[in-house]
Amino acid sequence: MSHEEERPEARNATRRSDALRRAALYATLAGLVAFYLAPIETGLVTSIKTSEAVRNTLPFLPPGLSGFTLDKWAFAFDALSHGMVNSVLFTIPSTLLCAVFGSMAAYGLTLVDWRGQIAVLALFVAGIFIPYQAVIIPLSEFWSIWVELDERLAFLWALPLLEEHHATILELIVTHTAYGIPICTILFRAQYQTMSWEMIEAARLDGASLWRIYRRIVLPLSVPMFAVVFIFQFTQIWNEFLFSLTIIRSVSDPAASVTLILSGLGTALEGVDFPLRMAGAFIAALPTLIVYVLFADQFAEGVRV
Amino acid sequence: MRDELAKTVERLRDRLREVRESRGTGDRVTETDGGQEVGADEERAVGTDRRVVERSAFRRLLDHDAVQSAPFWLPPFLLMGFFVYAAIGWNFAISLTDYQGFGEPDYSVLDLDNYGAMLSDPAMWAATRNTFALLVGFTLVCLVVGLVLAILLDREVRFGRTLRTIYLLPMSLSFIVTAQFWMWMYNFNFGIVNQLLGVVGLGPYSWLGNPDLVLGSVVFALIWQFSGYTMVVYLAALRAIPDDQYEAARVDGASTLRMYWRVIVPQLKPAMVSASVVLVLFALKAFDFLYAIWGYRPRRGADILATKMVREAFNKQEWAYASAIAILLFALSLAVIAPYLYQQHRQGNL
């Protein structure tokens, strides 16, 4: 009888400590949210401030009515808009090409079993991890001295909609595709490894060609992985900077990508124009932010491998 | 569509079973299988007729899976191989010349002078030291912060997915974008960091100007950007741990902290290894972030091998010397990847 009276109290005590623990957990999680969003939040409120308001208001508070302006956004948009067009022009084709090549390579190296494929595969995996510094000198040499696309394709530039700087865009497409293939191959391979071996083997015994198996069985099953690869590769290529710097070289080049223009935006002798830079940063990040917010799960999956 | 696929699969499975059974009773299925034992038999059998042997050898080569699957993996492999491996070889060749300025490299005189020059360049040593400090500091802290985040989000947390999305958000941004944000965060007069420290009576500090602080400031910003990545890797590994292990530990009366430390964390080792490989490589690529803040010349104390390499090449046109530094960077990353790949291969994960 006596311990039956104690029980509710003990239960109450554990319940209270449980509640306390949960409160502490959520407080920590909220604090972390503040930490991860702070640089973005301060950037956003700063981007709509006048230079006056930047000096007079706290960095994480929005400006008052008198200190509010969208001028910086307008200016940044003007500066970055053709860079956005260029970035779209090379990001989307190379994302698609990477995904297709990656899926094909993963199929040939995973679902078709042959000796020596591990060695080829190891070269693909190692390709993910190569620091780009190790290739950029030959790369810029290759495009600027050996290939000279802009001269070779000179007959094209008279056509409507095509301009000479599209040669540089084409170079970027090929470059990004080549360096994106390894990661896409490994992403697709991770999925193909979980596919039923029996199924493929049986289809082959039935006389289906490799191409037919790929088109009829493998491709329909890889649609979700294509989504992952598109999302991931799109953000990677859009955000890339080193190839832009070394292949395009100049911020004022008509082919300049959005990251390249952003890196030179708002620097003057008088100092850095922070509201302008913040507005520029948001405009440059907008496509990836939208893609990320809409497809966070796919992005997380792409990152994980 | 799915139903149809399932039906096909079922049919194919039946067929496979049939074939296996017939193989068991001794019926050879030569026309569909180019395997080893069949090949050996054939060679013995047709030894009398040369022409048949040759043709069948050629047929066998064509039928071989490596050749059959080549249309799939060879084109991507060639494209990737040219831009990655041939470029590295080419880069090594350039590093042996004395190519500088404008014009083209002269491959007639090759020597290791650039590697010698690297050894006697004091800036090289500083950059190497900074690279290692950044690698180690960044990787370790990211592993720890990511682990804490993953454990916090692991069990029965409301809005878990939203929180995960927020913590991973910085990773979706370009280095060039995050560098803008952190320049403002670290701003001497108006930045949040100094304002917050001012509340408790510290500072202001020149985070991006003081040679003693600058590397730490950069590492902190990079941790902000990539700790979400380690969190995602750990979360995936945590999800793979069966629930009963949590239950068992709880029934045993272990506190949450003890349970994680004793039971759960040891199982995260493979995730930890693969995450640290990727983090080291992220850190080797931190060039973009530093370039966005300072251009070709980072503040003293923040120069790493990656920035020095690009500066020597594209700012000073010392191509040959820069490619020697690039080879050093490549060797460093190889020292990380090669053991990892070997280990993965041995465990059959490749």
PDB file of N, CA and C in Angstrom, chain A residues 22 25-26 29 32-33 35-36 42 46 55 58-59 104 113-114 123-127 129 131 133-134 137-138 141 179 189 198-199 202 204-206 210 239 241-242 246 274 277-278 292 297 303-304, chain B residues 9 11-13 15-16 65-66 69 73 83 85 87 99 105 149 152 156 158 161 163-165 167-169 172 174 180 184 187 190 195 224 227 229 236 281 287-288 291 314 326 333 337 341 350:
ATOM      1  N   ARG A  22      12.973  17.875 -22.370  1.00  0.00           N
ATOM      2  CA  ARG A  22      12.447  18.228 -23.687  1.00  0.00           C
ATOM      3  C   ARG A  22      12.553  19.731 -23.926  1.00  0.00           C
ATOM      4  N   LEU A  25      15.999  20.472 -24.812  1.00  0.00           N
ATOM      5  CA  LEU A  25      16.278  20.008 -26.177  1.00  0.00           C
ATOM      6  C   LEU A  25      15.788  21.016 -27.205  1.00  0.00           C
ATOM      7  N   TYR A  26      14.512  21.465 -27.013  1.00  0.00           N
ATOM      8  CA  TYR A  26      13.968  22.387 -28.009  1.00  0.00           C
ATOM      9  C   TYR A  26      14.645  23.751 -27.950  1.00  0.00           C
ATOM     10  N   LEU A  29      17.780  23.297 -29.904  1.00  0.00           N
ATOM     11  CA  LEU A  29      17.491  23.239 -31.337  1.00  0.00           C
ATOM     12  C   LEU A  29      17.160  24.623 -31.893  1.00  0.00           C
ATOM     13  N   LEU A  32      20.251  26.640 -32.261  1.00  0.00           N
ATOM     14  CA  LEU A  32      20.991  26.230 -33.459  1.00  0.00           C
ATOM     15  C   LEU A  32      20.366  26.806 -34.720  1.00  0.00           C
ATOM     16  N   VAL A  33      19.032  26.860 -34.730  1.00  0.00           N
ATOM     17  CA  VAL A  33      18.364  27.478 -35.881  1.00  0.00           C
ATOM     18  C   VAL A  33      18.849  28.919 -36.014  1.00  0.00           C
ATOM     19  N   PHE A  35      21.641  30.152 -35.017  1.00  0.00           N
ATOM     20  CA  PHE A  35      23.033  30.157 -35.459  1.00  0.00           C
ATOM     21  C   PHE A  35      23.129  29.934 -36.970  1.00  0.00           C
ATOM     22  N   TYR A  36      22.374  28.944 -37.472  1.00  0.00           N
ATOM     23  CA  TYR A  36      22.497  28.631 -38.893  1.00  0.00           C
ATOM     24  C   TYR A  36      21.837  29.679 -39.780  1.00  0.00           C
ATOM     25  N   THR A  42      20.992  38.390 -41.316  1.00  0.00           N
ATOM     26  CA  THR A  42      21.640  39.707 -41.287  1.00  0.00           C
ATOM     27  C   THR A  42      21.929  40.179 -42.712  1.00  0.00           C
ATOM     28  N   THR A  46      20.272  43.618 -44.157  1.00  0.00           N
ATOM     29  CA  THR A  46      21.242  44.626 -44.590  1.00  0.00           C
ATOM     30  C   THR A  46      21.032  45.005 -46.051  1.00  0.00           C
ATOM     31  N   ARG A  55      24.760  52.100 -40.829  1.00  0.00           N
ATOM     32  CA  ARG A  55      25.571  52.596 -39.714  1.00  0.00           C
ATOM     33  C   ARG A  55      24.745  52.787 -38.445  1.00  0.00           C
ATOM     34  N   LEU A  58      21.021  48.206 -35.721  1.00  0.00           N
ATOM     35  CA  LEU A  58      21.706  46.956 -35.387  1.00  0.00           C
ATOM     36  C   LEU A  58      21.698  46.031 -36.605  1.00  0.00           C
ATOM     37  N   PRO A  59      22.778  45.231 -36.760  1.00  0.00           N
ATOM     38  CA  PRO A  59      22.926  44.467 -38.006  1.00  0.00           C
ATOM     39  C   PRO A  59      21.846  43.415 -38.237  1.00  0.00           C
ATOM     40  N   MET A 104      24.543   5.881 -67.353  1.00  0.00           N
ATOM     41  CA  MET A 104      25.062   4.890 -68.285  1.00  0.00           C
ATOM     42  C   MET A 104      26.301   4.203 -67.725  1.00  0.00           C
ATOM     43  N   ASP A 113      28.340  -7.618 -65.077  1.00  0.00           N
ATOM     44  CA  ASP A 113      29.456  -8.042 -64.230  1.00  0.00           C
ATOM     45  C   ASP A 113      30.612  -8.525 -65.094  1.00  0.00           C
ATOM     46  N   TRP A 114      31.754  -7.890 -64.962  1.00  0.00           N
ATOM     47  CA  TRP A 114      32.930  -8.377 -65.682  1.00  0.00           C
ATOM     48  C   TRP A 114      34.167  -8.083 -64.864  1.00  0.00           C
ATOM     49  N   LEU A 123      38.780   4.356 -60.536  1.00  0.00           N
ATOM     50  CA  LEU A 123      39.172   5.601 -61.200  1.00  0.00           C
ATOM     51  C   LEU A 123      38.019   6.613 -61.178  1.00  0.00           C
ATOM     52  N   PHE A 124      36.795   6.113 -61.311  1.00  0.00           N
ATOM     53  CA  PHE A 124      35.641   7.009 -61.225  1.00  0.00           C
ATOM     54  C   PHE A 124      35.540   7.606 -59.826  1.00  0.00           C
ATOM     55  N   VAL A 125      35.641   6.742 -58.804  1.00  0.00           N
ATOM     56  CA  VAL A 125      35.498   7.233 -57.429  1.00  0.00           C
ATOM     57  C   VAL A 125      36.582   8.252 -57.113  1.00  0.00           C
ATOM     58  N   ALA A 126      37.828   7.919 -57.475  1.00  0.00           N
ATOM     59  CA  ALA A 126      38.927   8.844 -57.196  1.00  0.00           C
ATOM     60  C   ALA A 126      38.692  10.179 -57.903  1.00  0.00           C
ATOM     61  N   GLY A 127      38.030  10.123 -59.068  1.00  0.00           N
ATOM     62  CA  GLY A 127      37.751  11.342 -59.816  1.00  0.00           C
ATOM     63  C   GLY A 127      36.898  12.339 -59.051  1.00  0.00           C
ATOM     64  N   PHE A 129      37.229  13.032 -55.987  1.00  0.00           N
ATOM     65  CA  PHE A 129      37.987  13.660 -54.906  1.00  0.00           C
ATOM     66  C   PHE A 129      39.179  14.470 -55.388  1.00  0.00           C
ATOM     67  N   PRO A 131      41.409  17.385 -56.272  1.00  0.00           N
ATOM     68  CA  PRO A 131      41.334  18.832 -56.103  1.00  0.00           C
ATOM     69  C   PRO A 131      41.495  19.494 -57.475  1.00  0.00           C
ATOM     70  N   GLN A 133      42.525  22.176 -58.387  1.00  0.00           N
ATOM     71  CA  GLN A 133      43.806  22.868 -58.611  1.00  0.00           C
ATOM     72  C   GLN A 133      44.768  22.014 -59.432  1.00  0.00           C
ATOM     73  N   ALA A 134      44.659  20.694 -59.288  1.00  0.00           N
ATOM     74  CA  ALA A 134      45.593  19.807 -59.980  1.00  0.00           C
ATOM     75  C   ALA A 134      45.333  19.746 -61.481  1.00  0.00           C
ATOM     76  N   ILE A 137      45.545  24.287 -64.684  1.00  0.00           N
ATOM     77  CA  ILE A 137      46.506  24.852 -65.638  1.00  0.00           C
ATOM     78  C   ILE A 137      46.399  24.159 -66.994  1.00  0.00           C
ATOM     79  N   PRO A 138      46.472  22.809 -67.041  1.00  0.00           N
ATOM     80  CA  PRO A 138      46.255  22.149 -68.338  1.00  0.00           C
ATOM     81  C   PRO A 138      44.895  22.493 -68.926  1.00  0.00           C
ATOM     82  N   GLU A 141      44.952  25.864 -70.462  1.00  0.00           N
ATOM     83  CA  GLU A 141      45.813  25.736 -71.629  1.00  0.00           C
ATOM     84  C   GLU A 141      45.070  25.055 -72.774  1.00  0.00           C
ATOM     85  N   TYR A 179      33.726  16.808 -65.182  1.00  0.00           N
ATOM     86  CA  TYR A 179      34.045  16.687 -63.753  1.00  0.00           C
ATOM     87  C   TYR A 179      32.846  16.271 -62.914  1.00  0.00           C
ATOM     88  N   ARG A 189      25.245   4.325 -59.064  1.00  0.00           N
ATOM     89  CA  ARG A 189      25.712   2.990 -58.690  1.00  0.00           C
ATOM     90  C   ARG A 189      25.147   2.571 -57.338  1.00  0.00           C
ATOM     91  N   GLU A 198      18.984 -10.882 -59.999  1.00  0.00           N
ATOM     92  CA  GLU A 198      18.253 -11.955 -60.662  1.00  0.00           C
ATOM     93  C   GLU A 198      17.487 -11.434 -61.871  1.00  0.00           C
ATOM     94  N   MET A 199      16.852 -10.304 -61.631  1.00  0.00           N
ATOM     95  CA  MET A 199      16.004  -9.720 -62.659  1.00  0.00           C
ATOM     96  C   MET A 199      16.804  -9.461 -63.928  1.00  0.00           C
ATOM     97  N   ALA A 202      18.071 -12.719 -65.501  1.00  0.00           N
ATOM     98  CA  ALA A 202      16.977 -13.423 -66.156  1.00  0.00           C
ATOM     99  C   ALA A 202      16.654 -12.772 -67.493  1.00  0.00           C
ATOM    100  N   ARG A 204      18.633 -11.174 -69.372  1.00  0.00           N
ATOM    101  CA  ARG A 204      19.685 -11.468 -70.339  1.00  0.00           C
ATOM    102  C   ARG A 204      19.530 -12.876 -70.882  1.00  0.00           C
ATOM    103  N   LEU A 205      19.182 -13.811 -69.988  1.00  0.00           N
ATOM    104  CA  LEU A 205      18.988 -15.183 -70.442  1.00  0.00           C
ATOM    105  C   LEU A 205      17.835 -15.251 -71.431  1.00  0.00           C
ATOM    106  N   ASP A 206      16.909 -14.365 -71.232  1.00  0.00           N
ATOM    107  CA  ASP A 206      15.758 -14.308 -72.122  1.00  0.00           C
ATOM    108  C   ASP A 206      16.123 -13.714 -73.475  1.00  0.00           C
ATOM    109  N   LEU A 210      21.624  -5.620 -73.800  1.00  0.00           N
ATOM    110  CA  LEU A 210      21.951  -4.732 -72.678  1.00  0.00           C
ATOM    111  C   LEU A 210      21.215  -3.407 -72.810  1.00  0.00           C
ATOM    112  N   ASN A 239      26.942  26.791 -58.259  1.00  0.00           N
ATOM    113  CA  ASN A 239      27.771  27.398 -57.221  1.00  0.00           C
ATOM    114  C   ASN A 239      29.258  27.398 -57.541  1.00  0.00           C
ATOM    115  N   PHE A 241      32.996  27.923 -58.764  1.00  0.00           N
ATOM    116  CA  PHE A 241      33.677  29.192 -59.007  1.00  0.00           C
ATOM    117  C   PHE A 241      35.023  29.037 -59.726  1.00  0.00           C
ATOM    118  N   LEU A 242      35.798  28.036 -59.351  1.00  0.00           N
ATOM    119  CA  LEU A 242      37.173  27.956 -59.851  1.00  0.00           C
ATOM    120  C   LEU A 242      37.234  27.839 -61.372  1.00  0.00           C
ATOM    121  N   THR A 246      39.017  30.479 -64.007  1.00  0.00           N
ATOM    122  CA  THR A 246      40.163  30.144 -64.847  1.00  0.00           C
ATOM    123  C   THR A 246      39.806  29.997 -66.323  1.00  0.00           C
ATOM    124  N   PHE A 274      28.384  47.014 -48.493  1.00  0.00           N
ATOM    125  CA  PHE A 274      27.800  45.778 -47.977  1.00  0.00           C
ATOM    126  C   PHE A 274      26.359  45.523 -48.413  1.00  0.00           C
ATOM    127  N   ARG A 277      26.480  44.088 -51.806  1.00  0.00           N
ATOM    128  CA  ARG A 277      27.013  42.723 -51.835  1.00  0.00           C
ATOM    129  C   ARG A 277      25.987  41.722 -51.321  1.00  0.00           C
ATOM    130  N   MET A 278      25.259  42.105 -50.271  1.00  0.00           N
ATOM    131  CA  MET A 278      24.263  41.181 -49.723  1.00  0.00           C
ATOM    132  C   MET A 278      23.154  40.940 -50.744  1.00  0.00           C
ATOM    133  N   TYR A 292      16.667  24.188 -53.413  1.00  0.00           N
ATOM    134  CA  TYR A 292      16.931  23.528 -52.133  1.00  0.00           C
ATOM    135  C   TYR A 292      15.670  23.447 -51.279  1.00  0.00           C
ATOM    136  N   ASP A 297      14.911  17.039 -49.548  1.00  0.00           N
ATOM    137  CA  ASP A 297      15.166  15.615 -49.328  1.00  0.00           C
ATOM    138  C   ASP A 297      16.113  15.044 -50.373  1.00  0.00           C
ATOM    139  N   VAL A 303      23.860  14.567 -51.208  1.00  0.00           N
ATOM    140  CA  VAL A 303      25.014  14.920 -50.399  1.00  0.00           C
ATOM    141  C   VAL A 303      25.591  13.695 -49.716  1.00  0.00           C
ATOM    142  N   ARG A 304      24.722  12.750 -49.378  1.00  0.00           N
ATOM    143  CA  ARG A 304      25.113  11.695 -48.450  1.00  0.00           C
ATOM    144  C   ARG A 304      26.142  10.719 -48.996  1.00  0.00           C
TER     145      ARG A 304
ATOM    146  N   VAL B   9       9.192  -9.023 -64.524  1.00  0.00           N
ATOM    147  CA  VAL B   9      10.179  -9.536 -63.571  1.00  0.00           C
ATOM    148  C   VAL B   9       9.813 -10.953 -63.161  1.00  0.00           C
ATOM    149  N   ARG B  11       8.039 -13.157 -64.729  1.00  0.00           N
ATOM    150  CA  ARG B  11       8.253 -14.063 -65.842  1.00  0.00           C
ATOM    151  C   ARG B  11       9.737 -14.396 -65.986  1.00  0.00           C
ATOM    152  N   LEU B  12      10.573 -13.365 -65.873  1.00  0.00           N
ATOM    153  CA  LEU B  12      12.000 -13.567 -66.040  1.00  0.00           C
ATOM    154  C   LEU B  12      12.551 -14.449 -64.927  1.00  0.00           C
ATOM    155  N   ARG B  13      12.006 -14.272 -63.732  1.00  0.00           N
ATOM    156  CA  ARG B  13      12.461 -15.107 -62.618  1.00  0.00           C
ATOM    157  C   ARG B  13      12.191 -16.571 -62.893  1.00  0.00           C
ATOM    158  N   ARG B  15      11.879 -18.011 -65.734  1.00  0.00           N
ATOM    159  CA  ARG B  15      12.785 -18.435 -66.801  1.00  0.00           C
ATOM    160  C   ARG B  15      14.150 -18.755 -66.204  1.00  0.00           C
ATOM    161  N   LEU B  16      14.610 -17.885 -65.316  1.00  0.00           N
ATOM    162  CA  LEU B  16      15.909 -18.075 -64.680  1.00  0.00           C
ATOM    163  C   LEU B  16      15.928 -19.401 -63.931  1.00  0.00           C
ATOM    164  N   ASP B  65      31.381  -9.515 -71.478  1.00  0.00           N
ATOM    165  CA  ASP B  65      30.576  -8.451 -70.886  1.00  0.00           C
ATOM    166  C   ASP B  65      31.278  -7.106 -70.866  1.00  0.00           C
ATOM    167  N   ALA B  66      32.599  -7.134 -70.744  1.00  0.00           N
ATOM    168  CA  ALA B  66      33.325  -5.862 -70.726  1.00  0.00           C
ATOM    169  C   ALA B  66      33.119  -5.130 -72.042  1.00  0.00           C
ATOM    170  N   SER B  69      29.323  -4.112 -72.540  1.00  0.00           N
ATOM    171  CA  SER B  69      28.874  -2.970 -71.743  1.00  0.00           C
ATOM    172  C   SER B  69      29.671  -1.710 -72.052  1.00  0.00           C
ATOM    173  N   TRP B  73      29.790   2.433 -70.482  1.00  0.00           N
ATOM    174  CA  TRP B  73      30.711   3.082 -69.549  1.00  0.00           C
ATOM    175  C   TRP B  73      31.895   3.752 -70.229  1.00  0.00           C
ATOM    176  N   PHE B  83      39.764  14.592 -68.909  1.00  0.00           N
ATOM    177  CA  PHE B  83      39.789  15.838 -68.146  1.00  0.00           C
ATOM    178  C   PHE B  83      40.392  15.668 -66.755  1.00  0.00           C
ATOM    179  N   TYR B  85      42.439  12.509 -65.469  1.00  0.00           N
ATOM    180  CA  TYR B  85      43.736  11.836 -65.353  1.00  0.00           C
ATOM    181  C   TYR B  85      44.742  12.329 -66.378  1.00  0.00           C
ATOM    182  N   ALA B  87      44.716  15.241 -67.639  1.00  0.00           N
ATOM    183  CA  ALA B  87      45.059  16.607 -67.229  1.00  0.00           C
ATOM    184  C   ALA B  87      46.078  16.591 -66.096  1.00  0.00           C
ATOM    185  N   TYR B  99      58.038  26.856 -67.512  1.00  0.00           N
ATOM    186  CA  TYR B  99      57.005  27.660 -68.189  1.00  0.00           C
ATOM    187  C   TYR B  99      56.558  28.822 -67.317  1.00  0.00           C
ATOM    188  N   PRO B 105      54.444  26.280 -73.095  1.00  0.00           N
ATOM    189  CA  PRO B 105      55.531  25.600 -72.382  1.00  0.00           C
ATOM    190  C   PRO B 105      56.496  24.929 -73.349  1.00  0.00           C
ATOM    191  N   LEU B 149      24.377  17.428 -33.621  1.00  0.00           N
ATOM    192  CA  LEU B 149      23.141  17.749 -34.346  1.00  0.00           C
ATOM    193  C   LEU B 149      22.356  16.476 -34.651  1.00  0.00           C
ATOM    194  N   LEU B 152      20.746  15.039 -31.549  1.00  0.00           N
ATOM    195  CA  LEU B 152      19.606  15.859 -31.125  1.00  0.00           C
ATOM    196  C   LEU B 152      18.392  15.577 -31.999  1.00  0.00           C
ATOM    197  N   GLU B 156      12.456  11.176 -32.083  1.00  0.00           N
ATOM    198  CA  GLU B 156      11.199  11.796 -31.713  1.00  0.00           C
ATOM    199  C   GLU B 156      11.274  13.308 -31.488  1.00  0.00           C
ATOM    200  N   ARG B 158       9.964  16.915 -32.805  1.00  0.00           N
ATOM    201  CA  ARG B 158       8.978  17.524 -33.698  1.00  0.00           C
ATOM    202  C   ARG B 158       9.678  18.448 -34.679  1.00  0.00           C
ATOM    203  N   ARG B 161      12.257  17.280 -39.695  1.00  0.00           N
ATOM    204  CA  ARG B 161      12.651  17.469 -41.083  1.00  0.00           C
ATOM    205  C   ARG B 161      12.937  18.925 -41.389  1.00  0.00           C
ATOM    206  N   LEU B 163      13.946  21.168 -39.258  1.00  0.00           N
ATOM    207  CA  LEU B 163      15.213  21.523 -38.619  1.00  0.00           C
ATOM    208  C   LEU B 163      16.395  21.017 -39.447  1.00  0.00           C
ATOM    209  N   ARG B 164      16.273  19.786 -39.921  1.00  0.00           N
ATOM    210  CA  ARG B 164      17.353  19.244 -40.735  1.00  0.00           C
ATOM    211  C   ARG B 164      17.566  20.105 -41.976  1.00  0.00           C
ATOM    212  N   THR B 165      16.449  20.520 -42.583  1.00  0.00           N
ATOM    213  CA  THR B 165      16.554  21.353 -43.774  1.00  0.00           C
ATOM    214  C   THR B 165      17.273  22.666 -43.462  1.00  0.00           C
ATOM    215  N   TYR B 167      19.460  23.237 -40.957  1.00  0.00           N
ATOM    216  CA  TYR B 167      20.879  23.030 -40.633  1.00  0.00           C
ATOM    217  C   TYR B 167      21.711  22.712 -41.865  1.00  0.00           C
ATOM    218  N   LEU B 168      21.059  22.119 -42.868  1.00  0.00           N
ATOM    219  CA  LEU B 168      21.810  21.764 -44.079  1.00  0.00           C
ATOM    220  C   LEU B 168      21.820  22.911 -45.096  1.00  0.00           C
ATOM    221  N   LEU B 169      20.946  23.899 -44.874  1.00  0.00           N
ATOM    222  CA  LEU B 169      20.779  24.986 -45.841  1.00  0.00           C
ATOM    223  C   LEU B 169      22.089  25.634 -46.306  1.00  0.00           C
ATOM    224  N   SER B 172      23.882  24.399 -49.400  1.00  0.00           N
ATOM    225  CA  SER B 172      23.384  24.576 -50.756  1.00  0.00           C
ATOM    226  C   SER B 172      23.864  25.888 -51.362  1.00  0.00           C
ATOM    227  N   SER B 174      26.705  28.815 -52.518  1.00  0.00           N
ATOM    228  CA  SER B 174      28.052  28.894 -53.072  1.00  0.00           C
ATOM    229  C   SER B 174      29.006  29.500 -52.040  1.00  0.00           C
ATOM    230  N   GLN B 180      30.335  36.384 -48.690  1.00  0.00           N
ATOM    231  CA  GLN B 180      29.757  37.731 -48.538  1.00  0.00           C
ATOM    232  C   GLN B 180      29.096  37.854 -47.164  1.00  0.00           C
ATOM    233  N   TRP B 184      30.356  40.235 -43.720  1.00  0.00           N
ATOM    234  CA  TRP B 184      29.483  41.162 -42.999  1.00  0.00           C
ATOM    235  C   TRP B 184      29.363  40.756 -41.534  1.00  0.00           C
ATOM    236  N   ASN B 187      32.398  41.932 -39.814  1.00  0.00           N
ATOM    237  CA  ASN B 187      32.740  43.345 -39.992  1.00  0.00           C
ATOM    238  C   ASN B 187      33.129  43.981 -38.654  1.00  0.00           C
ATOM    239  N   PHE B 190      30.304  46.937 -37.553  1.00  0.00           N
ATOM    240  CA  PHE B 190      28.857  46.694 -37.566  1.00  0.00           C
ATOM    241  C   PHE B 190      28.474  45.208 -37.556  1.00  0.00           C
ATOM    242  N   GLN B 195      29.295  42.790 -32.336  1.00  0.00           N
ATOM    243  CA  GLN B 195      28.200  43.391 -31.569  1.00  0.00           C
ATOM    244  C   GLN B 195      27.802  42.494 -30.397  1.00  0.00           C
ATOM    245  N   TRP B 224      30.246  26.392 -40.098  1.00  0.00           N
ATOM    246  CA  TRP B 224      28.848  26.798 -40.254  1.00  0.00           C
ATOM    247  C   TRP B 224      28.269  26.214 -41.540  1.00  0.00           C
ATOM    248  N   SER B 227      28.760  21.707 -41.334  1.00  0.00           N
ATOM    249  CA  SER B 227      28.413  20.777 -40.256  1.00  0.00           C
ATOM    250  C   SER B 227      27.089  20.087 -40.560  1.00  0.00           C
ATOM    251  N   TYR B 229      26.301  18.904 -43.326  1.00  0.00           N
ATOM    252  CA  TYR B 229      26.645  17.734 -44.132  1.00  0.00           C
ATOM    253  C   TYR B 229      26.946  16.522 -43.246  1.00  0.00           C
ATOM    254  N   ALA B 236      21.763   9.312 -41.472  1.00  0.00           N
ATOM    255  CA  ALA B 236      21.509   8.125 -42.286  1.00  0.00           C
ATOM    256  C   ALA B 236      22.025   6.878 -41.575  1.00  0.00           C
ATOM    257  N   LEU B 281      38.424  16.890 -48.275  1.00  0.00           N
ATOM    258  CA  LEU B 281      38.460  17.356 -49.659  1.00  0.00           C
ATOM    259  C   LEU B 281      37.745  18.694 -49.818  1.00  0.00           C
ATOM    260  N   PHE B 287      39.482  27.227 -51.412  1.00  0.00           N
ATOM    261  CA  PHE B 287      39.962  28.355 -52.200  1.00  0.00           C
ATOM    262  C   PHE B 287      38.874  29.395 -52.501  1.00  0.00           C
ATOM    263  N   ASP B 288      37.732  28.951 -52.969  1.00  0.00           N
ATOM    264  CA  ASP B 288      36.674  29.875 -53.402  1.00  0.00           C
ATOM    265  C   ASP B 288      36.340  30.886 -52.317  1.00  0.00           C
ATOM    266  N   TYR B 291      39.144  33.355 -51.828  1.00  0.00           N
ATOM    267  CA  TYR B 291      39.232  34.261 -52.972  1.00  0.00           C
ATOM    268  C   TYR B 291      38.129  35.314 -52.919  1.00  0.00           C
ATOM    269  N   PHE B 314      47.609  32.174 -62.025  1.00  0.00           N
ATOM    270  CA  PHE B 314      46.768  33.098 -62.783  1.00  0.00           C
ATOM    271  C   PHE B 314      47.010  34.562 -62.439  1.00  0.00           C
ATOM    272  N   ALA B 326      50.400  22.278 -57.474  1.00  0.00           N
ATOM    273  CA  ALA B 326      49.193  21.495 -57.742  1.00  0.00           C
ATOM    274  C   ALA B 326      49.458  20.010 -57.557  1.00  0.00           C
ATOM    275  N   SER B 333      45.817  14.904 -51.436  1.00  0.00           N
ATOM    276  CA  SER B 333      44.473  14.318 -51.458  1.00  0.00           C
ATOM    277  C   SER B 333      44.553  12.828 -51.761  1.00  0.00           C
ATOM    278  N   ILE B 337      42.701   9.718 -50.067  1.00  0.00           N
ATOM    279  CA  ILE B 337      41.741   8.880 -50.788  1.00  0.00           C
ATOM    280  C   ILE B 337      42.213   7.443 -50.920  1.00  0.00           C
ATOM    281  N   LEU B 341      39.911   4.305 -50.306  1.00  0.00           N
ATOM    282  CA  LEU B 341      39.411   3.438 -51.376  1.00  0.00           C
ATOM    283  C   LEU B 341      39.830   1.997 -51.139  1.00  0.00           C
ATOM    284  N   LEU B 350      33.031  -1.129 -52.457  1.00  0.00           N
ATOM    285  CA  LEU B 350      33.273  -0.361 -53.676  1.00  0.00           C
ATOM    286  C   LEU B 350      32.352  -0.838 -54.787  1.00  0.00           C
TER     287      LEU B 350
END
